[in-house]
Amino acid sequence: MIRHPNRIQGVSLVELMVAVVIGMVLILAITQMMIRQDRIRRSVTGINDVAQSSAYASSTLDRDLRSAGSGLAQAWRGILGCRLHVARDGVQILPRGSAFKAPFASVPADEPGTIRGATFLIHGGAGPDGSDVLQVMSGTAGMAEVGFTAKPNSAKSAQLGVPNSLGVQAGDLALISETGRDCMVQQLKPGYAGGTNTLLEFGGTYAAGTIDTLDLAGFSTGNLTEVSLIGNTSNNPPRFLLVGHDDKGVLYSLDVLQINGTDAPVVIGEGVLMLRALYGIDTNSDGRVDSWVSPTADGWKAEQLTDGTPARQAQLLNVLAVRVGMMLRGDLLERDAVSPESLTLFADLKDKALNVDRTLTDEERRLRVRTYEFTVPLRNTMIASRGW
C-alpha cells in the first residue's frame, strides 16, 4: 500500500463560511468607520469654512468701523447730513442721479445714488431679506488731520484761502463743508507744496469748480467754511464705503469715491445669509452705551438722521458703538439637516423687539449655519466728549 504522508488537506465548508462571515463583518466595520470619518471631515471642513469667512468679514468690518469719522471730527457741524458732491475727471459721480449698482440699489431710500455725510450710518432693510447696508466715512490724513477754517470771501473756482497749509501736499483730497450747505470734495493740484502758503490751489482728478449746482466760489461768504483733509489718492486714500451682501450671499464693499476708477462693488466675503446692525446709544451723556436701537425705528432711519438739523446731528453724535450680527453658511451640502430650523441674532438683549429671527429653508438646514456678533466703538465718543 502506498502512503502519502505529505498530502495537503483543504478547509471544510463550515470553516470557509466562518471566514467569509468574519471578512464581511470586518469590511462592514471598516466601511462604517470610513463613512463616519468622512462625515467628521465634512463637518470640520464646513465649520472651518464658516469660521474663516466670519473671521475675515468681521476683521474687515471691524477695521473700517473703528476708523469711521477719522479726519472728519473737526468739521462735523458742516459734514453731518450734508449732501456730498464729487466729480472725477470732470464727470459728476455724487450725487449719481441714478441708483447704485446691486446690491446697493436701495441706498439711500429717499434719494437713490446720493450719499449724505455721517461718520457711520445704517441703512436699515436696504439689503436682501431685510438685511442692512452699512455706510462708513473715514479720512486718512496725517499731519493736517486737524483741518482748516477758510478765510472769509476767499473761495474762487479753483482755490480757497486758509491761515496756512502746513502738512498739505499735492494730490491731497479736501472735503469742503459749511453749516447749512451741501459739501464737496476737491483735490490739491499736481506740484502743490504746503507750508506758509495761504492758498489751497485745486486741480487734478477730483477738482471741479462746479458740481451739479454747487459752486466752490460760493463758499466762505456766510458761515465758517471748514476744510477737512481726508487723504491722498496715491498713497493713503479715504474710505467712503457701503457694505452689504446680495441675494447669493456674497458680501461686497463699494467705494463711492471711485478712487480706483470704477464703481463696481468689491467682494470681501461670501456665505452671508443675513447682515444686521444696531446703534449703541448714550442717552444720558455719560459716555457709555445705555441702549441699543434698530435702524428701522422711527427717528433712527437713515434719511431722518441725515436731514442736517442740529437735533439730528446730536443724535448721530450720541451713537457711541455699533453692534453687528451676521448669519453665515458653509458651502458643503450635507445629506441630512445639520442646522436648526431657525437662528436668532441679538438673542441676549433684554429688549426682545431687537431680536432678529431667521427661519432656515430645508436646503439651508443641510448647510452649516452659524451666527456671529461683535461690537465696535465709534469715534463719535471722542467728538462728543470734547464738546465739538
Short mmCIF file of C-alpha atoms in Angstrom, two decimals:
data_model
loop_
_atom_site.label_atom_id
_atom_site.label_comp_id
_atom_site.label_asym_id
_atom_site.label_seq_id
_atom_site.Cartn_x
_atom_site.Cartn_y
_atom_site.Cartn_z
CA MET A 1 0.00 0.00 0.00
CA ILE A 2 1.29 3.44 -1.00
CA ARG A 3 1.15 6.11 1.66
CA HIS A 4 1.10 9.87 1.10
CA PRO A 5 2.25 11.42 4.39
CA ASN A 6 2.51 14.96 2.96
CA ARG A 7 -0.98 15.08 1.39
CA ILE A 8 -2.41 18.67 1.60
CA GLN A 9 -5.90 18.80 3.01
CA GLY A 10 -8.27 21.79 2.30
CA VAL A 11 -10.69 23.60 4.66
CA SER A 12 -14.13 22.37 5.27
CA LEU A 13 -17.26 24.17 4.06
CA VAL A 14 -18.02 25.28 7.62
CA GLU A 15 -14.58 26.80 8.02
CA LEU A 16 -14.94 28.63 4.69
CA MET A 17 -18.33 30.08 5.67
CA VAL A 18 -16.92 31.25 9.01
CA ALA A 19 -14.05 33.00 7.22
CA VAL A 20 -16.45 34.70 4.79
CA VAL A 21 -18.65 35.94 7.63
CA ILE A 22 -15.66 37.30 9.53
CA GLY A 23 -14.44 39.05 6.38
CA MET A 24 -17.84 40.60 5.74
CA VAL A 25 -18.04 41.85 9.32
CA LEU A 26 -14.59 43.41 9.01
CA ILE A 27 -15.49 45.06 5.67
CA LEU A 28 -18.73 46.41 7.13
CA ALA A 29 -16.91 47.78 10.18
CA ILE A 30 -14.23 49.43 8.07
CA THR A 31 -16.88 50.90 5.73
CA GLN A 32 -18.79 52.37 8.66
CA MET A 33 -15.59 53.84 10.07
CA MET A 34 -14.77 55.40 6.70
CA ILE A 35 -18.28 56.85 6.37
CA ARG A 36 -18.11 58.24 9.88
CA GLN A 37 -14.66 59.66 9.24
CA ASP A 38 -15.89 61.30 6.04
CA ARG A 39 -18.82 62.85 7.89
CA ILE A 40 -16.47 64.19 10.55
CA ARG A 41 -14.16 65.56 7.87
CA ARG A 42 -17.05 67.25 6.05
CA SER A 43 -18.37 68.64 9.32
CA VAL A 44 -15.00 70.04 10.35
CA THR A 45 -14.41 71.44 6.85
CA GLY A 46 -17.85 73.09 6.81
CA ILE A 47 -17.39 74.60 10.27
CA ASN A 48 -13.88 75.80 9.38
CA ASP A 49 -15.14 77.39 6.17
CA VAL A 50 -17.79 79.32 8.08
CA ALA A 51 -15.27 80.29 10.77
CA GLN A 52 -12.77 81.55 8.22
CA SER A 53 -15.41 83.51 6.32
CA SER A 54 -16.71 85.08 9.51
CA ALA A 55 -13.20 85.89 10.77
CA TYR A 56 -12.24 87.67 7.56
CA ALA A 57 -15.53 89.54 7.20
CA SER A 58 -15.52 90.54 10.89
CA SER A 59 -11.91 91.70 10.70
CA THR A 60 -12.58 93.80 7.60
CA LEU A 61 -15.71 95.39 9.05
CA ASP A 62 -14.03 95.99 12.42
CA ARG A 63 -11.13 97.81 10.77
CA ASP A 64 -13.37 100.11 8.76
CA LEU A 65 -15.82 100.79 11.59
CA ARG A 66 -13.07 101.68 14.06
CA SER A 67 -11.75 104.25 11.60
CA ALA A 68 -15.17 105.78 10.90
CA GLY A 69 -15.01 109.54 11.37
CA SER A 70 -11.24 109.83 11.16
CA GLY A 71 -10.30 113.21 9.72
CA LEU A 72 -13.88 114.48 9.90
CA ALA A 73 -14.32 115.31 13.59
CA GLN A 74 -13.30 118.96 13.47
CA ALA A 75 -15.94 119.88 10.86
CA TRP A 76 -18.86 117.70 11.94
CA ARG A 77 -21.35 120.61 12.03
CA GLY A 78 -21.00 121.08 8.31
CA ILE A 79 -20.49 117.42 7.38
CA LEU A 80 -23.18 115.52 9.29
CA GLY A 81 -26.17 115.39 7.00
CA CYS A 82 -24.58 117.29 4.12
CA ARG A 83 -25.26 116.12 0.58
CA LEU A 84 -21.91 115.02 -0.82
CA HIS A 85 -20.83 116.35 -4.24
CA VAL A 86 -17.92 114.69 -6.04
CA ALA A 87 -16.65 114.88 -9.62
CA ARG A 88 -13.99 112.62 -11.13
CA ASP A 89 -12.22 113.65 -14.32
CA GLY A 90 -14.91 116.26 -14.84
CA VAL A 91 -17.75 113.74 -14.53
CA GLN A 92 -20.13 114.03 -11.59
CA ILE A 93 -20.15 110.79 -9.56
CA LEU A 94 -22.03 112.06 -6.48
CA PRO A 95 -24.91 112.60 -6.39
CA ARG A 96 -25.16 109.96 -9.11
CA GLY A 97 -28.61 110.81 -10.39
CA SER A 98 -29.34 107.08 -10.57
CA ALA A 99 -29.25 104.17 -8.16
CA PHE A 100 -26.02 102.49 -7.11
CA LYS A 101 -25.22 99.10 -8.56
CA ALA A 102 -26.57 95.98 -6.84
CA PRO A 103 -26.64 95.17 -4.00
CA PHE A 104 -26.76 98.88 -3.08
CA ALA A 105 -29.60 99.99 -5.34
CA SER A 106 -31.80 100.96 -2.37
CA VAL A 107 -29.21 103.26 -0.76
CA PRO A 108 -30.44 105.69 0.27
CA ALA A 109 -34.16 105.05 0.00
CA ASP A 110 -35.20 108.70 -0.27
CA GLU A 111 -32.63 109.78 -2.91
CA PRO A 112 -31.12 106.83 -4.81
CA GLY A 113 -27.47 107.39 -5.68
CA THR A 114 -26.98 110.09 -3.04
CA ILE A 115 -24.64 109.97 -0.07
CA ARG A 116 -25.11 112.24 2.94
CA GLY A 117 -22.41 112.94 5.48
CA ALA A 118 -22.22 110.66 8.52
CA THR A 119 -19.25 109.09 10.27
CA PHE A 120 -21.29 105.89 10.36
CA LEU A 121 -24.81 105.09 9.19
CA ILE A 122 -27.03 102.02 8.92
CA HIS A 123 -29.42 101.82 6.00
CA GLY A 124 -31.96 99.56 7.65
CA GLY A 125 -33.51 96.89 5.44
CA ALA A 126 -31.78 98.13 2.28
CA GLY A 127 -30.33 94.67 1.58
CA PRO A 128 -31.99 91.37 0.61
CA ASP A 129 -34.32 89.62 3.05
CA GLY A 130 -34.33 92.61 5.41
CA SER A 131 -30.53 92.81 5.75
CA ASP A 132 -28.89 96.16 6.42
CA VAL A 133 -26.32 98.14 4.45
CA LEU A 134 -23.56 99.87 6.39
CA GLN A 135 -22.14 103.28 5.40
CA VAL A 136 -18.69 104.27 6.65
CA MET A 137 -16.83 107.54 6.09
CA SER A 138 -13.21 107.87 7.19
CA GLY A 139 -10.31 110.03 6.14
CA THR A 140 -6.65 109.10 6.36
CA ALA A 141 -4.92 112.46 6.50
CA GLY A 142 -1.75 112.65 8.57
CA MET A 143 -0.16 115.87 9.82
CA ALA A 144 -3.06 118.07 8.73
CA GLU A 145 -5.82 115.95 10.23
CA VAL A 146 -6.96 118.90 12.36
CA GLY A 147 -8.26 120.66 9.26
CA PHE A 148 -8.56 124.36 8.48
CA THR A 149 -11.04 127.19 8.71
CA ALA A 150 -11.18 129.07 5.41
CA LYS A 151 -10.65 132.81 5.25
CA PRO A 152 -13.87 134.78 4.63
CA ASN A 153 -14.67 135.54 0.99
CA SER A 154 -11.56 133.70 -0.21
CA ALA A 155 -13.16 130.99 -2.35
CA LYS A 156 -12.78 131.06 -6.12
CA SER A 157 -13.34 128.45 -8.81
CA ALA A 158 -10.03 126.68 -8.11
CA GLN A 159 -8.73 127.97 -4.79
CA LEU A 160 -9.56 128.68 -1.19
CA GLY A 161 -7.75 130.84 1.34
CA VAL A 162 -6.56 129.36 4.65
CA PRO A 163 -4.34 130.61 7.52
CA ASN A 164 -1.57 128.18 6.47
CA SER A 165 -1.18 124.94 4.57
CA LEU A 166 1.16 123.05 6.86
CA GLY A 167 1.21 119.34 6.01
CA VAL A 168 -0.70 119.75 2.75
CA GLN A 169 0.76 118.16 -0.35
CA ALA A 170 -0.10 117.62 -3.99
CA GLY A 171 -2.87 115.11 -4.59
CA ASP A 172 -4.49 115.52 -1.17
CA LEU A 173 -8.27 115.31 -1.13
CA ALA A 174 -10.13 118.04 0.74
CA LEU A 175 -13.72 117.82 1.95
CA ILE A 176 -15.11 121.35 2.00
CA SER A 177 -18.13 121.92 4.18
CA GLU A 178 -20.18 124.73 5.65
CA THR A 179 -23.13 124.61 8.02
CA GLY A 180 -26.38 124.67 6.10
CA ARG A 181 -24.81 123.86 2.71
CA ASP A 182 -24.00 120.77 0.70
CA CYS A 183 -20.37 119.68 0.87
CA MET A 184 -17.89 118.86 -1.88
CA VAL A 185 -14.59 117.09 -2.48
CA GLN A 186 -11.68 118.90 -4.13
CA GLN A 187 -8.08 117.87 -4.84
CA LEU A 188 -4.83 119.80 -4.45
CA LYS A 189 -3.20 120.38 -7.81
CA PRO A 190 -0.09 118.50 -9.02
CA GLY A 191 3.12 120.09 -7.75
CA TYR A 192 1.38 121.86 -4.86
CA ALA A 193 3.56 122.34 -1.78
CA GLY A 194 2.08 123.36 1.54
CA GLY A 195 3.61 125.26 4.43
CA THR A 196 3.27 129.01 4.69
CA ASN A 197 1.19 129.17 1.53
CA THR A 198 -2.18 130.70 2.42
CA LEU A 199 -3.97 129.40 -0.65
CA LEU A 200 -5.19 125.90 -1.32
CA GLU A 201 -4.96 125.51 -5.09
CA PHE A 202 -7.07 122.79 -6.64
CA GLY A 203 -6.53 120.75 -9.79
CA GLY A 204 -6.32 117.15 -10.93
CA THR A 205 -8.71 114.23 -10.98
CA TYR A 206 -11.13 115.38 -8.26
CA ALA A 207 -11.04 119.13 -8.84
CA ALA A 208 -14.13 120.87 -10.22
CA GLY A 209 -15.28 124.44 -9.78
CA THR A 210 -18.92 123.42 -10.09
CA ILE A 211 -20.50 120.04 -9.32
CA ASP A 212 -24.17 119.79 -10.17
CA THR A 213 -25.40 123.19 -8.92
CA LEU A 214 -22.84 123.56 -6.13
CA ASP A 215 -20.11 126.16 -6.81
CA LEU A 216 -16.80 126.23 -4.94
CA ALA A 217 -16.80 130.03 -5.28
CA GLY A 218 -19.99 130.15 -3.23
CA PHE A 219 -18.24 129.01 -0.06
CA SER A 220 -16.72 131.27 2.65
CA THR A 221 -19.30 134.02 2.06
CA GLY A 222 -21.54 133.28 5.05
CA ASN A 223 -20.95 130.71 7.76
CA LEU A 224 -17.48 129.40 8.52
CA THR A 225 -16.14 127.12 5.81
CA GLU A 226 -14.20 124.09 7.04
CA VAL A 227 -11.58 122.16 5.08
CA SER A 228 -11.01 118.56 6.15
CA LEU A 229 -8.06 116.82 4.53
CA ILE A 230 -9.27 113.25 4.11
CA GLY A 231 -6.35 111.55 2.38
CA ASN A 232 -4.36 111.27 -0.81
CA THR A 233 -5.27 109.37 -3.96
CA SER A 234 -1.79 107.91 -4.43
CA ASN A 235 -0.76 106.62 -1.00
CA ASN A 236 -3.47 106.94 1.67
CA PRO A 237 -6.92 107.15 0.10
CA PRO A 238 -10.01 107.84 2.21
CA ARG A 239 -12.59 105.11 2.68
CA PHE A 240 -16.14 106.24 1.93
CA LEU A 241 -17.79 102.85 1.74
CA LEU A 242 -21.07 101.00 1.51
CA VAL A 243 -21.04 97.41 2.79
CA GLY A 244 -23.75 94.82 2.17
CA HIS A 245 -24.50 91.43 0.63
CA ASP A 246 -26.53 90.25 -2.35
CA ASP A 247 -29.18 87.51 -2.56
CA LYS A 248 -26.47 84.92 -3.31
CA GLY A 249 -24.69 85.58 -0.02
CA VAL A 250 -21.71 87.48 -1.43
CA LEU A 251 -20.55 90.34 0.81
CA TYR A 252 -19.46 93.48 -1.08
CA SER A 253 -18.00 96.87 -0.35
CA LEU A 254 -18.45 99.84 -2.68
CA ASP A 255 -16.05 102.79 -2.79
CA VAL A 256 -18.42 105.66 -3.54
CA LEU A 257 -15.48 107.98 -4.34
CA GLN A 258 -14.26 105.57 -7.03
CA ILE A 259 -10.63 106.02 -6.02
CA ASN A 260 -9.63 103.10 -8.25
CA GLY A 261 -11.57 104.49 -11.18
CA THR A 262 -14.52 102.10 -11.01
CA ASP A 263 -17.88 101.99 -9.28
CA ALA A 264 -18.03 98.19 -9.30
CA PRO A 265 -18.55 96.60 -5.88
CA VAL A 266 -15.62 94.58 -4.50
CA VAL A 267 -16.08 91.12 -2.95
CA ILE A 268 -14.97 90.94 0.69
CA GLY A 269 -16.68 87.71 1.77
CA GLU A 270 -19.25 85.06 0.95
CA GLY A 271 -21.80 82.80 2.55
CA VAL A 272 -23.70 85.65 4.24
CA LEU A 273 -27.37 84.86 4.81
CA MET A 274 -28.06 87.99 6.86
CA LEU A 275 -26.29 91.17 7.97
CA ARG A 276 -27.93 93.29 10.65
CA ALA A 277 -26.67 96.09 12.88
CA LEU A 278 -27.82 98.16 15.86
CA TYR A 279 -26.89 101.61 17.11
CA GLY A 280 -25.40 101.79 20.61
CA ILE A 281 -26.83 104.98 22.14
CA ASP A 282 -25.68 107.20 25.01
CA THR A 283 -28.97 108.52 26.46
CA ASN A 284 -27.64 110.42 29.49
CA SER A 285 -24.35 111.94 28.25
CA ASP A 286 -22.16 109.78 30.48
CA GLY A 287 -20.07 108.50 27.58
CA ARG A 288 -21.45 104.95 27.81
CA VAL A 289 -23.87 102.93 25.72
CA ASP A 290 -27.18 102.84 27.59
CA SER A 291 -29.40 101.19 24.99
CA TRP A 292 -29.47 99.63 21.55
CA VAL A 293 -31.67 100.96 18.76
CA SER A 294 -32.80 99.44 15.49
CA PRO A 295 -32.04 101.45 12.32
CA THR A 296 -35.65 100.95 11.23
CA ALA A 297 -37.09 102.55 14.38
CA ASP A 298 -38.87 105.87 13.90
CA GLY A 299 -36.39 108.69 14.34
CA TRP A 300 -33.41 106.44 13.61
CA LYS A 301 -33.91 105.79 9.93
CA ALA A 302 -31.01 106.86 7.71
CA GLU A 303 -32.99 109.54 5.91
CA GLN A 304 -34.11 111.01 9.24
CA LEU A 305 -30.67 111.04 10.85
CA THR A 306 -29.09 112.87 7.91
CA ASP A 307 -31.50 115.78 7.47
CA GLY A 308 -28.74 118.13 8.72
CA THR A 309 -30.66 119.70 11.61
CA PRO A 310 -28.83 120.25 14.93
CA ALA A 311 -31.16 117.79 16.67
CA ARG A 312 -30.34 115.01 14.21
CA GLN A 313 -26.63 115.82 14.36
CA ALA A 314 -26.80 115.45 18.14
CA GLN A 315 -28.47 112.06 17.65
CA LEU A 316 -25.65 110.92 15.38
CA LEU A 317 -23.06 112.02 17.94
CA ASN A 318 -24.86 110.02 20.63
CA VAL A 319 -24.14 106.84 18.66
CA LEU A 320 -21.12 105.53 20.53
CA ALA A 321 -20.95 101.99 19.18
CA VAL A 322 -22.36 99.62 16.60
CA ARG A 323 -23.31 96.01 17.16
CA VAL A 324 -23.06 93.87 14.05
CA GLY A 325 -24.70 90.48 13.67
CA MET A 326 -24.19 88.06 10.79
CA MET A 327 -25.57 84.67 9.80
CA LEU A 328 -23.11 82.75 7.66
CA ARG A 329 -23.31 79.38 5.95
CA GLY A 330 -20.76 76.87 4.71
CA ASP A 331 -20.56 75.51 1.16
CA LEU A 332 -20.75 71.75 1.82
CA LEU A 333 -24.28 70.39 1.40
CA GLU A 334 -24.94 67.53 3.85
CA ARG A 335 -27.32 64.64 3.28
CA ASP A 336 -29.30 65.39 6.45
CA ALA A 337 -30.20 68.58 8.29
CA VAL A 338 -27.26 69.81 10.39
CA SER A 339 -28.57 73.26 11.36
CA PRO A 340 -31.63 74.19 13.46
CA GLU A 341 -34.93 75.30 11.99
CA SER A 342 -34.25 78.92 12.93
CA LEU A 343 -31.50 81.15 14.32
CA THR A 344 -31.63 84.44 16.23
CA LEU A 345 -29.34 87.46 16.22
CA PHE A 346 -29.00 89.68 19.32
CA ALA A 347 -30.76 87.00 21.39
CA ASP A 348 -29.08 88.17 24.63
CA LEU A 349 -30.63 91.66 24.57
CA LYS A 350 -33.33 92.34 27.13
CA ASP A 351 -35.42 94.19 24.57
CA LYS A 352 -36.76 91.22 22.64
CA ALA A 353 -38.07 93.55 19.93
CA LEU A 354 -34.45 93.85 18.81
CA ASN A 355 -34.10 90.08 18.30
CA VAL A 356 -33.76 89.13 14.63
CA ASP A 357 -35.09 85.67 13.75
CA ARG A 358 -34.38 83.81 10.54
CA THR A 359 -36.19 80.60 9.58
CA LEU A 360 -33.91 78.39 7.51
CA THR A 361 -35.11 76.60 4.40
CA ASP A 362 -34.72 72.83 4.09
CA GLU A 363 -31.69 73.29 1.86
CA GLU A 364 -30.11 75.86 4.20
CA ARG A 365 -30.53 73.42 7.09
CA ARG A 366 -28.31 70.97 5.22
CA LEU A 367 -25.54 73.56 5.39
CA ARG A 368 -23.53 74.56 8.44
CA VAL A 369 -25.09 77.88 9.50
CA ARG A 370 -23.70 79.91 12.39
CA THR A 371 -24.33 83.34 13.91
CA TYR A 372 -21.52 85.80 14.67
CA GLU A 373 -21.81 89.08 16.54
CA PHE A 374 -19.34 91.76 17.55
CA THR A 375 -19.43 95.31 18.92
CA VAL A 376 -17.22 98.16 17.72
CA PRO A 377 -16.78 101.55 19.48
CA LEU A 378 -17.02 104.58 17.20
CA ARG A 379 -15.05 107.83 17.10
CA ASN A 380 -18.24 109.73 17.93
CA THR A 381 -17.22 109.06 21.53
CA MET A 382 -14.21 111.38 21.16
CA ILE A 383 -16.21 114.05 19.35
CA ALA A 384 -18.97 114.13 21.96
CA SER A 385 -16.59 114.05 24.93
CA ARG A 386 -14.77 117.16 23.67
CA GLY A 387 -17.96 119.07 23.06
CA TRP A 388 -17.03 119.90 19.46
#
